[in-house]
Amino acid sequence: MKSNLQATQGILSILAIICLAAGWFKIFPDNINYLLSARLFYILIGISFIVQGRMLMHTKFMYPMYASAGLCIIGAFLPMDSSLNVIKTIGLLGGVVISFVSRSQNR
């Protein structure tokens, strides 16, 4: 079960990176690049954080990871000119930090 979750989380992360790269390198028209890099990227990262949260051993990391995922996903649906748009970046940063801290705690 854990290896299936790890594979799923890895695939989601790779898809998110592809979306981000496509937006950065402007491979598609502007509206598609925006959709990929500013919306779909954060949705995929949020889902990846949810999957990763299921693999964490301690609830002290699991629930904050779910909160980070929620911030990423909710932030992806906010308008770009919204003052709350920063929440998706906070969610991304929080999820990455939790990921690194939880790995060091498991060793």
CSV table of C-alpha atoms in Angstrom, one decimal:
chain,number,residue,atom,x,y,z
A,1,MET,CA,0.0,0.0,0.0
A,2,LYS,CA,2.8,2.4,0.9
A,3,SER,CA,4.6,1.8,-2.3
A,4,ASN,CA,1.4,2.5,-4.3
A,5,LEU,CA,1.1,5.8,-2.4
A,6,GLN,CA,4.7,6.7,-3.0
A,7,ALA,CA,4.4,6.0,-6.8
A,8,THR,CA,1.2,8.1,-7.0
A,9,GLN,CA,2.8,10.9,-5.1
A,10,GLY,CA,5.9,10.7,-7.4
A,11,ILE,CA,3.7,10.8,-10.5
A,12,LEU,CA,1.7,13.8,-9.2
A,13,SER,CA,4.9,15.6,-8.4
A,14,ILE,CA,6.4,15.0,-11.8
A,15,LEU,CA,3.2,16.2,-13.5
A,16,ALA,CA,3.3,19.3,-11.4
A,17,ILE,CA,6.8,20.1,-12.4
A,18,ILE,CA,6.0,19.5,-16.1
A,19,CYS,CA,3.1,22.0,-15.7
A,20,LEU,CA,5.4,24.6,-14.0
A,21,ALA,CA,8.1,24.1,-16.7
A,22,ALA,CA,5.5,24.5,-19.5
A,23,GLY,CA,4.3,27.7,-18.1
A,24,TRP,CA,7.8,29.1,-17.5
A,25,PHE,CA,9.1,28.2,-21.0
A,26,LYS,CA,5.8,29.5,-22.6
A,27,ILE,CA,5.3,26.4,-24.7
A,28,PHE,CA,1.6,27.0,-25.2
A,29,PRO,CA,-0.5,30.2,-25.7
A,30,ASP,CA,-0.6,32.6,-22.7
A,31,ASN,CA,-3.9,31.4,-21.3
A,32,ILE,CA,-2.9,27.7,-21.4
A,33,ASN,CA,0.5,28.6,-19.8
A,34,TYR,CA,-1.3,30.5,-17.1
A,35,LEU,CA,-3.7,27.6,-16.5
A,36,LEU,CA,-0.8,25.1,-16.2
A,37,SER,CA,1.6,27.1,-14.1
A,38,ALA,CA,-0.7,29.1,-11.9
A,39,ARG,CA,-3.6,26.8,-11.4
A,40,LEU,CA,-3.0,23.1,-12.3
A,41,PHE,CA,0.5,23.2,-10.8
A,42,TYR,CA,-0.9,24.1,-7.3
A,43,ILE,CA,-3.8,21.6,-7.6
A,44,LEU,CA,-1.4,18.8,-8.4
A,45,ILE,CA,1.0,19.8,-5.6
A,46,GLY,CA,-2.0,20.0,-3.2
A,47,ILE,CA,-3.1,16.5,-4.2
A,48,SER,CA,0.4,15.3,-3.9
A,49,PHE,CA,0.6,16.7,-0.3
A,50,ILE,CA,-2.6,14.9,0.6
A,51,VAL,CA,-1.2,11.6,-0.6
A,52,GLN,CA,2.1,12.3,1.2
A,53,GLY,CA,0.1,13.2,4.3
A,54,ARG,CA,-1.4,9.7,4.3
A,55,MET,CA,2.2,8.2,4.4
A,56,LEU,CA,3.4,10.3,7.4
A,57,MET,CA,3.7,8.4,10.7
A,58,HIS,CA,2.9,11.2,13.2
A,59,THR,CA,-0.3,13.3,13.3
A,60,LYS,CA,1.8,16.3,14.2
A,61,PHE,CA,3.0,16.2,10.6
A,62,MET,CA,0.0,14.7,8.9
A,63,TYR,CA,-2.6,17.4,9.7
A,64,PRO,CA,-0.3,20.4,8.9
A,65,MET,CA,0.4,18.6,5.6
A,66,TYR,CA,-3.3,18.4,4.9
A,67,ALA,CA,-3.6,22.1,5.8
A,68,SER,CA,-0.8,22.9,3.3
A,69,ALA,CA,-2.5,20.9,0.7
A,70,GLY,CA,-5.8,22.8,1.3
A,71,LEU,CA,-4.0,26.1,1.0
A,72,CYS,CA,-2.5,25.1,-2.3
A,73,ILE,CA,-5.8,23.8,-3.8
A,74,ILE,CA,-7.9,26.7,-2.5
A,75,GLY,CA,-5.3,29.3,-3.6
A,76,ALA,CA,-5.3,27.8,-7.1
A,77,PHE,CA,-8.9,28.8,-7.6
A,78,LEU,CA,-8.5,32.4,-6.3
A,79,PRO,CA,-8.3,35.2,-8.9
A,80,MET,CA,-4.7,36.3,-9.7
A,81,ASP,CA,-5.4,39.8,-8.5
A,82,SER,CA,-6.8,38.6,-5.1
A,83,SER,CA,-4.9,39.8,-2.0
A,84,LEU,CA,-5.4,36.2,-0.6
A,85,ASN,CA,-3.5,34.7,-3.6
A,86,VAL,CA,-0.4,34.4,-1.4
A,87,ILE,CA,-2.0,31.4,0.4
A,88,LYS,CA,-1.1,29.0,-2.3
A,89,THR,CA,2.6,30.0,-1.9
A,90,ILE,CA,2.4,29.6,1.8
A,91,GLY,CA,0.8,26.2,1.4
A,92,LEU,CA,3.6,25.2,-1.0
A,93,LEU,CA,6.3,26.4,1.3
A,94,GLY,CA,4.6,24.8,4.3
A,95,GLY,CA,4.3,21.4,2.6
A,96,VAL,CA,7.9,21.4,1.4
A,97,VAL,CA,9.1,22.3,4.9
A,98,ILE,CA,6.9,19.6,6.6
A,99,SER,CA,8.1,17.1,4.0
A,100,PHE,CA,11.8,17.7,4.9
A,101,VAL,CA,11.2,17.9,8.6
A,102,SER,CA,9.2,14.7,8.7
A,103,ARG,CA,11.8,12.8,6.8
A,104,SER,CA,14.5,13.9,9.2
A,105,GLN,CA,12.3,12.8,12.1
A,106,ASN,CA,11.8,9.3,10.7
A,107,ARG,CA,15.5,8.5,10.5
